[in-house]
Tab-separated table of C-alpha atoms and ligand atoms in Angstrom:
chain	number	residue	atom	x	y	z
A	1	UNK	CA	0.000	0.000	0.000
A	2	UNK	CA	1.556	3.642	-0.760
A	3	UNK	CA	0.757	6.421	1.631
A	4	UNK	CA	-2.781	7.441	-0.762
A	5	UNK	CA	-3.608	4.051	0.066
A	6	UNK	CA	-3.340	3.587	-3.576
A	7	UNK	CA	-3.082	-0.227	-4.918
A	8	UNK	CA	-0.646	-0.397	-7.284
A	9	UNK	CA	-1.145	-3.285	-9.932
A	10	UNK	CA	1.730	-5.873	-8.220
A	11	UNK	CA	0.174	-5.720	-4.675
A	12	UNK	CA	-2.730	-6.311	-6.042
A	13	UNK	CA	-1.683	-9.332	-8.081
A	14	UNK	CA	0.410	-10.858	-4.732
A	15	UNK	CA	-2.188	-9.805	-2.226
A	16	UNK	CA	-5.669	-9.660	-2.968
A	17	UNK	CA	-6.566	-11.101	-6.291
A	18	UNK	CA	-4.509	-14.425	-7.551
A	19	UNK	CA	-3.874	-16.159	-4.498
A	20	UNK	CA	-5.223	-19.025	-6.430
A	21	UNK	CA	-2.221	-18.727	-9.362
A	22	UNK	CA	0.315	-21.448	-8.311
A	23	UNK	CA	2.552	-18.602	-9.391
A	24	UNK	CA	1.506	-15.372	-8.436
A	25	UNK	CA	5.435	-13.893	-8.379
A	26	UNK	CA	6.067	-15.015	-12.164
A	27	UNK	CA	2.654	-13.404	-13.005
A	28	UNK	CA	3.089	-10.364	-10.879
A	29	UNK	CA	6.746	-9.663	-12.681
A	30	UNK	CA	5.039	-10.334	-16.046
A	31	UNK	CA	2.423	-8.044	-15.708
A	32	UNK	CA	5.008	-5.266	-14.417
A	33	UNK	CA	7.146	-6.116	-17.181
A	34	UNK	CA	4.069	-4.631	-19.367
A	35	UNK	CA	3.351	-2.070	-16.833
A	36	UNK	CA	6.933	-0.400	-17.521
A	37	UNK	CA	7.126	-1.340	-21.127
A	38	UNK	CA	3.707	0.458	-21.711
A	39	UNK	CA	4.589	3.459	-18.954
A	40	UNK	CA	7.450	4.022	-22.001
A	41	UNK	CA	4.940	3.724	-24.902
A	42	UNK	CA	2.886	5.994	-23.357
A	43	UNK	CA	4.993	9.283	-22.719
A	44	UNK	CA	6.009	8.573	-26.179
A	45	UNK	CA	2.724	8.640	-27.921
A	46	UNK	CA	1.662	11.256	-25.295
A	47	UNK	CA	4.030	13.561	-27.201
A	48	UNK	CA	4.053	12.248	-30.465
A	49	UNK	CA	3.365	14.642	-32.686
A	50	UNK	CA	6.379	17.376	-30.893
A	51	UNK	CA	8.587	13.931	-31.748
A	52	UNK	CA	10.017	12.931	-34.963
A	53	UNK	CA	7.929	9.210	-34.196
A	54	UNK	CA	4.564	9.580	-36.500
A	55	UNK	CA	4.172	8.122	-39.540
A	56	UNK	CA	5.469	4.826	-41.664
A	57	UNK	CA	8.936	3.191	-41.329
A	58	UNK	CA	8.463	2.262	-44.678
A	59	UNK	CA	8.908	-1.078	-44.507
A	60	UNK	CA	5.497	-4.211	-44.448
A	61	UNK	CA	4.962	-6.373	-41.555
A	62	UNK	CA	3.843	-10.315	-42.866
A	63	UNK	CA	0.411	-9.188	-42.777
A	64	UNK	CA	0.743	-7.191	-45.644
A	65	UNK	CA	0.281	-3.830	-43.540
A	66	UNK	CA	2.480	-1.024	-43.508
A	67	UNK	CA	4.863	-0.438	-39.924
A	68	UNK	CA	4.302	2.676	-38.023
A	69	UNK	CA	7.605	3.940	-36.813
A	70	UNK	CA	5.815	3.883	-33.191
A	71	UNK	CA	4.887	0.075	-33.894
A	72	UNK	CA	8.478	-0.558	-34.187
A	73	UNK	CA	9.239	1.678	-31.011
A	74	UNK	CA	6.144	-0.627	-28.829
A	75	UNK	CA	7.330	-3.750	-29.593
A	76	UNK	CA	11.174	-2.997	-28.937
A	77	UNK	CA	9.606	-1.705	-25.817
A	78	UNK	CA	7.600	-5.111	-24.997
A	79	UNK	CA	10.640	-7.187	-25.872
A	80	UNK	CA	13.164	-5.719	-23.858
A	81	UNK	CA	11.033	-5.287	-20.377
A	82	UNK	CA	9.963	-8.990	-21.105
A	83	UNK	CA	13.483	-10.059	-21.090
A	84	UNK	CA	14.741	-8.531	-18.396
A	85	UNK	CA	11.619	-10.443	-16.637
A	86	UNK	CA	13.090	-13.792	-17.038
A	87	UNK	CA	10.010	-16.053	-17.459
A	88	UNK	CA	9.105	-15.561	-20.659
A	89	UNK	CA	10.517	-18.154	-23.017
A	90	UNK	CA	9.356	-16.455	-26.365
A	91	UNK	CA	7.550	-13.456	-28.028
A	92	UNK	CA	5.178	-13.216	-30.326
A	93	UNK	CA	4.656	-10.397	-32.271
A	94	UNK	CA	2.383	-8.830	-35.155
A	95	UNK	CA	5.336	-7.148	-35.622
A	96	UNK	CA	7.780	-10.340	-36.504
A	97	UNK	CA	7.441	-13.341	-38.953
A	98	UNK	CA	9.260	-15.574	-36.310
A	99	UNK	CA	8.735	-15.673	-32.623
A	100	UNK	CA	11.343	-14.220	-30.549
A	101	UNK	CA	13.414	-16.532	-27.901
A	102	UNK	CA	14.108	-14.818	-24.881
A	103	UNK	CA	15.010	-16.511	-21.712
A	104	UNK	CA	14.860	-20.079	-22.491
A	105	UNK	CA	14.311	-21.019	-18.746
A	106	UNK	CA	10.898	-19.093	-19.107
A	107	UNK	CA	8.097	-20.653	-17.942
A	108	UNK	CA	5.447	-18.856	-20.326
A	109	UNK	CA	4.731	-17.490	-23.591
A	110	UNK	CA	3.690	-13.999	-24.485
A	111	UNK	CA	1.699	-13.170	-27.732
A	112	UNK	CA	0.790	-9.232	-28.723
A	113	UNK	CA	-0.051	-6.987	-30.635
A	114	UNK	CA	2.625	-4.340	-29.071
A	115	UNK	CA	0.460	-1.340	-30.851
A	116	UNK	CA	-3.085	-1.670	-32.076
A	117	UNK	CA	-4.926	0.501	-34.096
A	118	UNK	CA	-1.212	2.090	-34.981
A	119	UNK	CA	-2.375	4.185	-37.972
A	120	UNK	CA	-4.756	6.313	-35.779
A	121	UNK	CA	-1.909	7.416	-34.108
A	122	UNK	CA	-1.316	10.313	-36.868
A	123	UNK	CA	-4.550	11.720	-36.101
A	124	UNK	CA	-4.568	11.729	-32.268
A	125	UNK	CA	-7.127	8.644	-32.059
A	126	UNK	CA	-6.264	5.780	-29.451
A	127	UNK	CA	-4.916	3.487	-29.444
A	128	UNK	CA	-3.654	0.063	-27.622
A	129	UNK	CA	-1.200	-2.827	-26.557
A	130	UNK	CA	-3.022	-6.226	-26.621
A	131	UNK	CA	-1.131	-9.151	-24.871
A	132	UNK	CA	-1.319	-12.905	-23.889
A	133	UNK	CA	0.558	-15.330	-21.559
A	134	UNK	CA	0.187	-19.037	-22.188
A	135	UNK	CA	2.505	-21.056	-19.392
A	136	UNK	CA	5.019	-23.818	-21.213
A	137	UNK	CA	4.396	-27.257	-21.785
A	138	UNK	CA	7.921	-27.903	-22.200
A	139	UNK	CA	11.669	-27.327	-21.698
A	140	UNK	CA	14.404	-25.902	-23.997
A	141	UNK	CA	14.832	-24.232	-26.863
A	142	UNK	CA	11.304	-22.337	-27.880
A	143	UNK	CA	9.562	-23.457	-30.742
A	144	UNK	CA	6.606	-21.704	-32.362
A	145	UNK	CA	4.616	-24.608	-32.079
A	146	UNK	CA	4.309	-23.936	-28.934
A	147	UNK	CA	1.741	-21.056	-29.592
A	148	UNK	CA	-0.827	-23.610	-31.215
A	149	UNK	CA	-2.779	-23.931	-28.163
A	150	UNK	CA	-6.288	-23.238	-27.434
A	151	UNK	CA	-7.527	-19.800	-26.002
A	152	UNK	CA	-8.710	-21.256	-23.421
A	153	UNK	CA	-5.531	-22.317	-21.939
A	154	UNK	CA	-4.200	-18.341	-21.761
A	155	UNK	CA	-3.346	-18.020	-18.110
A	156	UNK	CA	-3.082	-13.835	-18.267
A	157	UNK	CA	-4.744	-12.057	-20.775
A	158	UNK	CA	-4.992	-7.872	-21.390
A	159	UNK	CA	-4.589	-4.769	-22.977
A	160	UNK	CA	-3.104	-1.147	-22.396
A	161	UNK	CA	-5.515	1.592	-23.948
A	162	UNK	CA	-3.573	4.644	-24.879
A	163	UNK	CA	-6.500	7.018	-24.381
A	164	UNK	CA	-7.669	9.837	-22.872
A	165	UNK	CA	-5.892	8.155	-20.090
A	166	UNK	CA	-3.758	4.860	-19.905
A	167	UNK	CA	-5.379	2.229	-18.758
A	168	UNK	CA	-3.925	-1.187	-18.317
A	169	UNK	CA	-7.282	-4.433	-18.020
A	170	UNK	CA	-5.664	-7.837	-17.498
A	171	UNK	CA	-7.498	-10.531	-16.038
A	172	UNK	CA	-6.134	-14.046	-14.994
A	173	UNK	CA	-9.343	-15.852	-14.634
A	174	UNK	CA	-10.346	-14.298	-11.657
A	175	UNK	CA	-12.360	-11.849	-12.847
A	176	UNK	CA	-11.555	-8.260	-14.962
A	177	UNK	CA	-9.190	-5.436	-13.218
A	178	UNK	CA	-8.575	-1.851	-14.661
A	179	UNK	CA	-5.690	0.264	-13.300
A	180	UNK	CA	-4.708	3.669	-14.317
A	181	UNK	CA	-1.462	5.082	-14.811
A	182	UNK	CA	-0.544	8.153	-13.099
A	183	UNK	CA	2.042	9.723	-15.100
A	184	UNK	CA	3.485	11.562	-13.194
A	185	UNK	CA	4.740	8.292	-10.473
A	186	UNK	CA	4.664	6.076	-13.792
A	187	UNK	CA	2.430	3.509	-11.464
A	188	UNK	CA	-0.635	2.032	-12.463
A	189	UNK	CA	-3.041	2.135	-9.846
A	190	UNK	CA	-6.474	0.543	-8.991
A	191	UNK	CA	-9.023	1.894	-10.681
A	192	UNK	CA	-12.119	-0.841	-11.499
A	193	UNK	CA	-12.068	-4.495	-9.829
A	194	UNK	CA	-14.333	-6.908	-10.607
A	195	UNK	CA	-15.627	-5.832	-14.279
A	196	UNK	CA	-18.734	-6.560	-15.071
A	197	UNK	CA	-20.155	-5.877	-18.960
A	198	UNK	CA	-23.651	-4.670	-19.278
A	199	UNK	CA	-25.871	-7.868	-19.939
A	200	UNK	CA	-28.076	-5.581	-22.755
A	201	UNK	CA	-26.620	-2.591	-24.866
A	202	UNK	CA	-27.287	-0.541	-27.712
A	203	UNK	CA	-23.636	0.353	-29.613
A	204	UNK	CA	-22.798	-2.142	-32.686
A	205	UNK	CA	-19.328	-1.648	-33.561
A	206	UNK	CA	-18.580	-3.088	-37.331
A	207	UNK	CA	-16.781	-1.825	-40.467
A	208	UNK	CA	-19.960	-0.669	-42.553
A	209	UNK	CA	-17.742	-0.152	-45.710
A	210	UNK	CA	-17.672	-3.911	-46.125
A	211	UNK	CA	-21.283	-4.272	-45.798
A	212	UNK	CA	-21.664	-5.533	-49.517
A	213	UNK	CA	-19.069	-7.843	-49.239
A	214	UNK	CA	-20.676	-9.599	-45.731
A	215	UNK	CA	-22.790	-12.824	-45.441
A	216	UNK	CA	-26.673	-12.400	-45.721
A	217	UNK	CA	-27.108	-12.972	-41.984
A	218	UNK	CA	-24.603	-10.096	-40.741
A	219	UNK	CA	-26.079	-7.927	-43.075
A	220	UNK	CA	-29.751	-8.548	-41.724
A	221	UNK	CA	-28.295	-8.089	-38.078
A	222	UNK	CA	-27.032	-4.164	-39.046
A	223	UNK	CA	-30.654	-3.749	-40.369
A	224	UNK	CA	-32.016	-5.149	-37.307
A	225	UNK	CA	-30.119	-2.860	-35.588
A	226	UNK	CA	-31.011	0.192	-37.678
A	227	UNK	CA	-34.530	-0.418	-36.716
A	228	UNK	CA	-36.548	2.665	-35.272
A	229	UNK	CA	-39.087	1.922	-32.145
A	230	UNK	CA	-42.514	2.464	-32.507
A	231	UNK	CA	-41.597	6.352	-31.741
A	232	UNK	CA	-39.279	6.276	-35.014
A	233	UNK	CA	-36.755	6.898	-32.989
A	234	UNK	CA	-33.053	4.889	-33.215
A	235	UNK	CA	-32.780	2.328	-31.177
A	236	UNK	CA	-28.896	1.261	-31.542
A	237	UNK	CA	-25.887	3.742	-31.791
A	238	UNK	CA	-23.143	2.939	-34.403
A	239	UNK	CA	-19.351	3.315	-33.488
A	240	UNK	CA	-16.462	2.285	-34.909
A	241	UNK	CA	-13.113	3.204	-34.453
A	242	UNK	CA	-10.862	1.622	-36.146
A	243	UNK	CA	-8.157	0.763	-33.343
A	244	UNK	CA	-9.760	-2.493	-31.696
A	245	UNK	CA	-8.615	-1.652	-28.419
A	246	UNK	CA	-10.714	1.167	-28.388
A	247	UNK	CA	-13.663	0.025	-29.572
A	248	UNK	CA	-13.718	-2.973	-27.425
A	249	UNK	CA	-13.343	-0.904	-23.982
A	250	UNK	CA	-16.189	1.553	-24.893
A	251	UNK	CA	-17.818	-1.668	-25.529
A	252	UNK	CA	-17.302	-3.455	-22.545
A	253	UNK	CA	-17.949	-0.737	-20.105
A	254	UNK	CA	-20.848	0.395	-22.001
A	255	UNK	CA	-22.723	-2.323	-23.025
A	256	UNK	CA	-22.322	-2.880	-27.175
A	257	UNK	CA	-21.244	-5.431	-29.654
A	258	UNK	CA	-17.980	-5.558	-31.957
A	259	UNK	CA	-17.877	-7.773	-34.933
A	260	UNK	CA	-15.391	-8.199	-37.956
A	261	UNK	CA	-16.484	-10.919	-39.957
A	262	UNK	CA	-14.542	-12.098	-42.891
A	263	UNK	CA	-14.861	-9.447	-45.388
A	264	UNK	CA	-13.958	-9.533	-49.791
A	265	UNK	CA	-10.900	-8.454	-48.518
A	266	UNK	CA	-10.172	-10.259	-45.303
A	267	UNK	CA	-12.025	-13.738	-46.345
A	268	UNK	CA	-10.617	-15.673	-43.318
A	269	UNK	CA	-11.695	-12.618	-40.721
A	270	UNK	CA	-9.360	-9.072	-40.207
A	271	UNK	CA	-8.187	-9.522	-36.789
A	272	UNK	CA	-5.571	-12.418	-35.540
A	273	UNK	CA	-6.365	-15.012	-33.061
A	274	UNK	CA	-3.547	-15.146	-30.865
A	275	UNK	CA	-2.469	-11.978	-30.055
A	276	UNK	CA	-5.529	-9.555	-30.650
A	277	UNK	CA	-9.148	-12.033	-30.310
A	278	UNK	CA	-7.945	-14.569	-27.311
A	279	UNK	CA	-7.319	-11.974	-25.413
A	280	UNK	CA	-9.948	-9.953	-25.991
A	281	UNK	CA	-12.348	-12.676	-25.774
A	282	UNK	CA	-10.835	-13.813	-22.448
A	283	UNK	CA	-11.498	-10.253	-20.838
A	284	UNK	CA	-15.221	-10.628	-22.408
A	285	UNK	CA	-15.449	-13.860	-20.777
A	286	UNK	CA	-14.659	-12.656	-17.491
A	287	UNK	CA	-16.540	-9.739	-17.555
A	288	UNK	CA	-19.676	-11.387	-18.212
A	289	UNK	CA	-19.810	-11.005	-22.173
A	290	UNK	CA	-19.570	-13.713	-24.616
A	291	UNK	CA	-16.879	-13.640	-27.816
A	292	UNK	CA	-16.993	-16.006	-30.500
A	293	UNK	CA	-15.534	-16.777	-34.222
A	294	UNK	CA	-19.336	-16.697	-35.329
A	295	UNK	CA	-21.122	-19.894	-33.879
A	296	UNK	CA	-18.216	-21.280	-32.763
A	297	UNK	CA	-17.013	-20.167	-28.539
A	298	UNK	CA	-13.527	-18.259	-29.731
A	299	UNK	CA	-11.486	-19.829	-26.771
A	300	UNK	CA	-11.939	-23.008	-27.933
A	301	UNK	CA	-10.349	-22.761	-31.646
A	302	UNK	CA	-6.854	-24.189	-31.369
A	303	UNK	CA	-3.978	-22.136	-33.374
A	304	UNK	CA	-2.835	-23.865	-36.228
A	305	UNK	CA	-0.387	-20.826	-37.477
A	306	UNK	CA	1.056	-17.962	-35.321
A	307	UNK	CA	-0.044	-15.428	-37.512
A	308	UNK	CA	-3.701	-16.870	-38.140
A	309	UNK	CA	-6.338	-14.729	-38.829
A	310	UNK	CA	-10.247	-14.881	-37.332
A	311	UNK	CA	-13.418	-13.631	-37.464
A	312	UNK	CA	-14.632	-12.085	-34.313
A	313	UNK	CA	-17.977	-11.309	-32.400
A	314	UNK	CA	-17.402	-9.982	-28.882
A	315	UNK	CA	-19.701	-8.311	-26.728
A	316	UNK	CA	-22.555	-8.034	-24.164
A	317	UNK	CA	-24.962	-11.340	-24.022
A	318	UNK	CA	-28.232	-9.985	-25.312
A	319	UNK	CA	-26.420	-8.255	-28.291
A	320	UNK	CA	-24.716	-11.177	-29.036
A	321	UNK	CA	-27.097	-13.859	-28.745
A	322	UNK	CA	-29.041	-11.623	-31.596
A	323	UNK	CA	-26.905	-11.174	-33.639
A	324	UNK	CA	-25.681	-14.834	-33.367
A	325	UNK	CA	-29.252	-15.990	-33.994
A	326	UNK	CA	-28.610	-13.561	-37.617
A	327	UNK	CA	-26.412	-16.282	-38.326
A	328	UNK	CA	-28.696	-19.562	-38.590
A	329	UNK	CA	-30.779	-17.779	-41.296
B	1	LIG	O1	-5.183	-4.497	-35.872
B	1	LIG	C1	-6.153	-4.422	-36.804
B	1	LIG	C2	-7.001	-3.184	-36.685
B	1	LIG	O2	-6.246	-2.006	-36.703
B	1	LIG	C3	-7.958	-3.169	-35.496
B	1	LIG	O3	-7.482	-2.414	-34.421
B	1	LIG	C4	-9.222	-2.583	-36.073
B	1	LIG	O4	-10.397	-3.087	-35.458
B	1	LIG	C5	-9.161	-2.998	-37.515
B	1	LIG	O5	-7.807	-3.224	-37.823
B	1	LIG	C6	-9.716	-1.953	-38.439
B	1	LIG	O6	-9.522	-2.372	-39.754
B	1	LIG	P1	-10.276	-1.686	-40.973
B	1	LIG	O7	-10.033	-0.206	-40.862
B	1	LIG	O8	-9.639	-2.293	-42.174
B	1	LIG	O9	-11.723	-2.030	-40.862
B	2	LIG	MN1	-4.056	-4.714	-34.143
């Protein structure tokens, strides 16, 4: 406890909330290893446009989308705090082909997405880190393989929002925990325990310039959702962001659904399963929302590539169970 009687986020994980984690110390020095790593990222983006860091590197990542310089700068940021850590075995990155072997006496594996939503960035629009910690099944030398697990099996799961403040939301399957950084200190502090999502909502998040491109059933759940009441008056709100992050956190807090199906462009879904849906869809779990790859629960698909792409539903029951329903026409 600090003299505010502030909880910082590693009391919280030793004292109060993960007593249950046979390894509440590794876990603890994970989750500060993100805690510094995205203190950095933040007073970076914080000033970004006074610093020579906006804009491309001018180079592609494997997905085909072009590097911010400040994605580069995040996930140089995740990768060194994570090693100096020494339990993580490997990295995985949106930002590299090949996983990264750090400490090969690790006990887990870390997936992320070291900056979501990157190109926003340029026009002052948040943005996030997404992350994931699976623990090893094995000894030695780290092989990718080792990602292809279900998302079920994540053991931490979270995400930093770079947004009007910084919040860090990690859960470990003990319910959903939101702690704010105070610049100034550069601690995150205790700010929402025990998350719960609204059960009904009104905001449906979705890329609308794919419409034409989407399966009949998605495209009769935006009508539905365009409906008017018997007032003609609106009875959803549409928002979309564009930085996942984002959109998911207004989301979650306010009640909503966020889909991205597979699109013309994306046919196997936009988003990736390891390092931007699992964890998402654990947080939605735990916070009393559902997330799934269209019928299918999300946490159970297994990974068959590190890089895999998914389609995603996420969001508060009632909204979801609609919309899912869209899906058996
Ligand atoms: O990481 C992918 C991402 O930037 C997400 O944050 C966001 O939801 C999505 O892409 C937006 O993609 P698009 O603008 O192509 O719909
Ligand atoms: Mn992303």
């Amino acid at each position: 406890m600090n003299t505010k009687n502030e909880i910082l986020l590693g009391q919280f994980i030793e004292n109060r909330d993960e007593l249950h984690q046979p390894d509440p110390k590794a876990i603890s020095a994970i989750l500060r290893a993100v805690e510094r790593a995205s203190e950095r990222v933040h007073s970076v983006i914080s000033r970004a446009g006074l610093a020579d860091v906006l804009g491309a590197a001018g180079s592609e990542n494997i997905q085909g989308e072009q590097v911010q310089k400040l994605d580069l700068f995040a996930n140089d940021q995740f990768i060194e705090s994570l090693e100096s850590c020494n339990h993580i075995a490997a990295i995985l990155s949106e930002e590299n082909d090949e996983i990264i072997s750090l400490n090969e006496s690790g006990e887990y594996l870390f997936a992320t997405d070291p900056l979501d939503g990157s190109s926003n960035i340029d026009v002052n629009i948040s943005v996030g880190t997404i992350f994931s910690v699976f623990k090893r099944n094995q000894k030695g030398q780290p092989k990718k393989e080792e990602f292809h697990r279900h998302g079920y099996e994540q053991v931490v799961a979270g995400y930093v929002l770079y947004g009007t403040s910084t919040v860090l939301i990690y859960t470990c399957g003990n319910g959903v925990h939101a702690f704010t950084l105070e610049p100034s200190s550069g601690k995150f502090i205790l700010t929402n325990e025990a998350i719960k999502t609204p059960q009904k909502g009104n905001i449906f998040s979705i890329n609308e310039g794919n419409y034409k491109t989407l399966e009949k059933g998605i495209q009769n759940y935006i009508g539905y959702c365009k409906k008017l009441n018997d007032k003609g008056k609106r009875t959803h709100t549409a928002r979309f962001m564009g930085s996942l992050v984002a959109d998911f956190h207004r989301n979650l807090l306010k009640g909503g659904i966020f889909i991205y199906p597979a699109t013309a462009d994306a046919p196997k879904g936009r988003l990736r399963l390891l390092y931007e849906c699992n964890p998402i869809a654990m947080i939605a779990e735990q916070a009393g929302g559902l997330a799934t790859q269209g019928k299918e629960r999300l946490l159970n698909i297994k990974a068959k590539e590190i890089h895999e792409r998914t389609p995603f539903f996420t969001g508060s029951k009632v909204m979801m169970n609609k919309a899912l329903s869209y899906l058996d026409e």
